[in-house]
Short mmCIF file of C-alpha atoms and ligand atoms in Angstrom, two decimals:
data_model
loop_
_atom_site.label_atom_id
_atom_site.label_comp_id
_atom_site.label_asym_id
_atom_site.label_seq_id
_atom_site.Cartn_x
_atom_site.Cartn_y
_atom_site.Cartn_z
CA MET A 1081 97.25 102.80 105.02
CA ILE A 1082 98.16 99.61 103.01
CA ASP A 1083 101.41 99.01 101.73
CA ILE A 1084 101.31 96.14 98.65
CA HIS A 1085 104.84 96.58 97.36
CA CYS A 1086 107.25 95.85 99.96
CA HIS A 1087 110.31 93.58 100.60
CA LEU A 1088 109.63 92.45 103.89
CA LEU A 1089 110.54 89.17 104.04
CA PRO A 1090 113.74 88.29 105.19
CA GLY A 1091 116.90 86.71 103.27
CA ILE A 1092 115.15 85.68 100.09
CA ASP A 1093 115.79 88.93 98.00
CA ASP A 1094 117.57 92.19 98.13
CA GLY A 1095 115.30 93.45 100.84
CA SER A 1096 115.16 92.74 104.48
CA LYS A 1097 118.77 90.80 105.52
CA SER A 1098 117.29 89.01 108.53
CA LEU A 1099 114.17 88.35 110.53
CA ASP A 1100 115.39 91.31 113.30
CA ASP A 1101 115.61 93.34 110.21
CA SER A 1102 112.04 92.58 109.08
CA LEU A 1103 110.46 93.11 112.73
CA ALA A 1104 112.26 96.55 112.98
CA MET A 1105 110.92 97.46 109.13
CA ALA A 1106 107.24 96.38 110.79
CA ARG A 1107 107.60 98.42 113.79
CA HIS A 1108 108.65 101.36 111.52
CA ALA A 1109 105.76 100.80 109.19
CA VAL A 1110 103.33 100.61 112.05
CA ASN A 1111 104.79 104.04 113.47
CA ALA A 1112 104.45 105.46 109.87
CA GLY A 1113 100.85 104.75 109.94
CA ILE A 1114 100.56 101.50 108.03
CA LYS A 1115 98.31 98.89 109.16
CA LYS A 1116 98.70 96.14 106.46
CA ILE A 1117 101.45 95.07 104.16
CA VAL A 1118 101.37 92.46 101.20
CA ALA A 1119 105.09 91.34 101.12
CA THR A 1120 106.11 91.32 97.58
CA PRO A 1121 109.56 89.25 97.09
CA HIS A 1122 111.44 89.27 94.10
CA ILE A 1123 110.72 86.78 91.57
CA THR A 1124 113.45 87.31 89.08
CA PRO A 1125 114.54 83.93 87.29
CA GLY A 1126 118.03 83.20 87.70
CA ARG A 1127 118.96 85.92 90.43
CA TYR A 1128 115.96 85.49 93.05
CA ASP A 1129 114.36 81.89 91.99
CA ASN A 1130 111.38 82.49 94.45
CA SER A 1131 107.89 80.90 94.34
CA LEU A 1132 104.93 80.61 96.13
CA LYS A 1133 106.19 77.14 97.92
CA THR A 1134 109.48 78.82 98.85
CA ILE A 1135 108.16 82.41 99.94
CA GLN A 1136 105.11 80.56 102.33
CA PRO A 1137 107.46 79.35 105.01
CA VAL A 1138 109.56 82.63 105.27
CA PHE A 1139 106.31 84.30 105.34
CA GLU A 1140 104.82 82.06 108.10
CA ASN A 1141 107.93 82.49 110.34
CA LEU A 1142 107.66 86.29 110.11
CA LYS A 1143 104.21 86.20 110.64
CA ALA A 1144 104.31 84.16 113.91
CA SER A 1145 106.91 86.48 114.89
CA ILE A 1146 105.18 89.48 114.10
CA ILE A 1147 102.29 87.94 116.44
CA ALA A 1148 104.75 87.12 119.34
CA GLU A 1149 105.97 90.51 119.29
CA ASN A 1150 102.66 92.06 119.33
CA ILE A 1151 103.51 94.20 116.48
CA PRO A 1152 99.79 95.64 115.40
CA LEU A 1153 100.60 94.98 111.79
CA GLU A 1154 98.73 92.43 109.36
CA ILE A 1155 100.99 90.86 106.64
CA SER A 1156 100.17 88.65 103.74
CA PHE A 1157 102.30 87.97 100.71
CA ALA A 1158 102.33 87.72 97.04
CA ALA A 1159 105.37 88.52 94.63
CA GLU A 1160 107.35 91.13 92.62
CA LEU A 1161 107.27 89.43 89.31
CA ARG A 1162 110.25 90.17 86.71
CA PHE A 1163 109.01 90.39 83.10
CA ASP A 1164 110.06 86.73 81.82
CA PRO A 1165 108.27 84.00 79.83
CA ILE A 1166 107.97 81.98 83.33
CA ILE A 1167 105.22 84.24 83.88
CA MET A 1168 103.43 82.00 81.36
CA ASP A 1169 104.18 78.85 82.96
CA LEU A 1170 103.15 80.32 86.54
CA VAL A 1171 99.93 80.94 84.91
CA ASN A 1172 99.33 77.53 83.37
CA ASN A 1173 100.74 75.62 86.69
CA ASP A 1174 98.14 77.78 88.49
CA GLU A 1175 101.13 79.01 90.59
CA LEU A 1176 101.00 82.85 90.10
CA PRO A 1177 101.19 85.15 93.01
CA ILE A 1178 98.41 87.20 92.99
CA LEU A 1179 98.39 90.68 94.41
CA GLY A 1180 94.79 90.84 94.83
CA GLU A 1181 91.72 91.61 92.51
CA TYR A 1182 90.80 94.43 90.28
CA GLU A 1183 87.52 94.79 88.78
CA GLY A 1184 86.84 91.20 88.74
CA GLU A 1185 90.26 90.05 87.54
CA ARG A 1186 93.21 88.84 89.17
CA LEU A 1187 96.22 91.45 89.73
CA ILE A 1188 99.77 90.92 89.68
CA LEU A 1189 102.64 93.25 90.36
CA LEU A 1190 105.21 93.21 87.13
CA GLU A 1191 108.54 94.50 87.18
CA PHE A 1192 110.42 95.72 83.99
CA PRO A 1193 114.10 95.55 83.72
CA HIS A 1194 115.19 99.04 84.89
CA SER A 1195 116.93 99.99 81.39
CA HIS A 1196 113.78 99.26 78.87
CA ILE A 1197 110.46 97.86 78.43
CA PRO A 1198 111.43 94.76 76.88
CA PRO A 1199 110.02 93.81 73.34
CA GLY A 1200 107.01 91.66 73.72
CA SER A 1201 105.60 93.42 76.53
CA GLU A 1202 102.20 94.30 74.97
CA GLU A 1203 101.76 90.56 73.73
CA LEU A 1204 102.39 89.28 77.16
CA ILE A 1205 100.25 91.80 78.50
CA GLN A 1206 97.19 90.70 75.82
CA TRP A 1207 98.17 86.95 76.76
CA LEU A 1208 97.35 87.55 80.46
CA ALA A 1209 94.40 89.80 79.90
CA ASP A 1210 92.96 86.74 77.78
CA ARG A 1211 93.32 84.75 81.09
CA GLY A 1212 91.66 87.33 83.23
CA VAL A 1213 94.99 88.62 84.67
CA ARG A 1214 95.62 92.46 85.04
CA ILE A 1215 98.89 93.87 85.57
CA LEU A 1216 100.24 96.59 88.02
CA ILE A 1217 103.36 97.77 86.66
CA ALA A 1218 106.04 98.60 89.25
CA HIS A 1219 107.71 102.05 89.29
CA PRO A 1220 107.65 103.05 85.63
CA GLU A 1221 108.89 106.49 86.94
CA ARG A 1222 112.17 104.47 87.29
CA ASN A 1223 112.25 102.83 84.20
CA ARG A 1224 115.01 104.77 82.06
CA SER A 1225 112.92 104.12 78.90
CA VAL A 1226 110.17 105.77 80.33
CA LEU A 1227 112.37 108.47 81.94
CA GLY A 1228 113.48 109.25 78.39
CA ASP A 1229 110.29 109.43 76.95
CA ILE A 1230 107.18 109.17 79.13
CA GLU A 1231 105.08 108.14 75.94
CA LYS A 1232 106.86 104.74 76.03
CA ILE A 1233 104.40 103.77 78.94
CA THR A 1234 101.30 104.89 77.07
CA PRO A 1235 100.39 101.83 75.23
CA LEU A 1236 100.42 99.74 78.49
CA VAL A 1237 98.36 102.36 80.20
CA LYS A 1238 96.00 102.21 77.18
CA SER A 1239 96.03 98.24 77.22
CA GLY A 1240 94.55 98.44 81.08
CA CYS A 1241 97.73 98.36 82.93
CA LEU A 1242 97.62 100.07 86.47
CA LEU A 1243 100.95 102.04 87.35
CA GLN A 1244 102.44 101.72 90.77
CA ILE A 1245 104.83 104.67 91.71
CA THR A 1246 107.18 104.41 94.68
CA GLY A 1247 107.11 106.80 97.33
CA GLY A 1248 110.55 107.59 97.50
CA SER A 1249 110.36 108.62 93.97
CA LEU A 1250 108.17 111.63 94.95
CA THR A 1251 110.17 112.28 98.06
CA GLY A 1252 113.47 112.58 96.51
CA VAL A 1253 115.08 109.31 97.54
CA PHE A 1254 116.07 108.49 93.95
CA ASN A 1255 116.91 111.24 91.43
CA ASP A 1256 115.13 114.58 90.42
CA ALA A 1257 114.38 112.91 86.96
CA ALA A 1258 112.38 109.90 88.69
CA ARG A 1259 110.76 112.39 90.91
CA GLN A 1260 109.50 114.54 87.70
CA CYS A 1261 108.53 111.47 85.96
CA GLY A 1262 106.29 110.58 89.00
CA VAL A 1263 104.94 113.77 89.05
CA GLU A 1264 104.05 113.85 85.12
CA LEU A 1265 102.39 110.35 85.53
CA LEU A 1266 100.21 111.85 88.46
CA LYS A 1267 99.14 114.80 86.44
CA ARG A 1268 97.98 112.66 83.73
CA GLY A 1269 95.76 110.60 86.16
CA TRP A 1270 97.56 107.52 85.29
CA VAL A 1271 99.04 106.57 88.70
CA SER A 1272 96.57 103.96 90.54
CA ILE A 1273 98.73 102.93 93.76
CA ILE A 1274 101.48 104.69 95.64
CA ALA A 1275 103.73 101.90 97.49
CA SER A 1276 106.95 102.09 99.46
CA ASP A 1277 108.84 99.23 97.92
CA ALA A 1278 110.87 99.07 101.15
CA HIS A 1279 113.88 97.29 101.30
CA ASN A 1280 115.22 98.42 104.37
CA LEU A 1281 115.33 101.26 107.07
CA HIS A 1282 118.09 103.20 105.34
CA ALA A 1283 117.07 104.56 102.32
CA ARG A 1284 114.19 102.48 101.32
CA CYS A 1285 111.97 102.81 104.48
CA PRO A 1286 108.32 101.50 104.77
CA GLU A 1287 106.67 104.87 104.55
CA LEU A 1288 103.95 106.40 102.71
CA GLU A 1289 102.61 109.17 104.14
CA PRO A 1290 105.30 111.66 103.09
CA ALA A 1291 104.77 110.71 99.52
CA ARG A 1292 100.98 110.98 99.85
CA LYS A 1293 101.62 114.41 100.86
CA GLU A 1294 103.72 115.29 97.74
CA ALA A 1295 100.70 113.39 95.70
CA GLU A 1296 98.16 115.51 97.36
CA LYS A 1297 99.62 118.66 96.11
CA ILE A 1298 99.07 117.24 92.50
CA VAL A 1299 95.74 115.40 92.77
CA GLY A 1300 94.07 116.62 95.85
CA GLU A 1301 93.75 114.78 98.95
CA GLU A 1302 90.91 112.59 98.10
CA ALA A 1303 92.76 111.05 95.03
CA SER A 1304 95.83 110.64 97.15
CA LEU A 1305 94.24 108.69 100.03
CA GLU A 1306 92.89 106.57 97.36
CA MET A 1307 96.52 105.44 96.38
CA VAL A 1308 97.71 104.49 99.87
CA PHE A 1309 94.42 103.39 101.49
CA GLY A 1310 91.21 103.20 99.30
CA ARG A 1311 92.50 100.99 96.36
CA PRO A 1312 95.05 98.88 97.90
CA GLU A 1313 92.38 97.93 100.37
CA LYS A 1314 89.99 96.86 97.81
CA ILE A 1315 93.05 95.19 95.76
CA SER A 1316 94.24 93.45 98.68
CA LYS A 1317 90.96 92.65 100.14
CA SER A 1318 91.19 88.80 99.95
CA HIS A 1319 94.33 88.76 101.30
CA PHE A 1320 93.25 89.84 104.67
CA GLN A 1321 89.58 88.44 104.73
CA ASN A 1322 90.13 86.01 107.24
CA HIS A 1323 91.40 88.39 109.87
CA GLN A 1324 88.50 91.11 109.45
CA SER A 1325 85.68 89.14 110.85
FE1 FE2 B 1766 110.26 95.80 94.27
#
């Protein structure tokens, strides 16, 4: 399986706290059947002021340690971008962290505030679409606005956004409302990706299989496998090309 939303890199957001934590998470992921991870630290202006330039050395250090420790996990990195006008600067400066490719377009992982879907979302999505950038929305099933009325996400789905739900939502790590919302999104056929959004080895672990099994009950085995293997593999292919030959 391939996890394309995971806070594996140490010390740069609210995910892993140390290199040892990251290595423990990497070992846990491997034991849980995950072969590749695209690490996605937050870029949240004013809180986690990360950029491709600041993430790169942290990534390289962890990658070297994973190789030194003989952990059979391939890693790459992008970011989880908070909805913010800074995204337009990143596009204009060619500094956008790309999660991968989808239908010939660049794909980014976008997070809304947990409280709501901000006004201007559809305009930003259109602005990005005009520049060949497609959006994977992180965990809409945990957004209070969507929890209150699932139709709040409908216009974004109609405008071409993909949805990523977090495995823990389906396995009850958060609350029943998030689980029910995730189930409803699955029933509607709107979920493209299940990711771990792992932050640690306590409540939010790098695991996908328990959630995939829950999804299988709703969408069937084949579609559930697409969410943790087929589709993330296609999306992240360019990240791992150098390692596949
Ligand atoms: Fe995240």
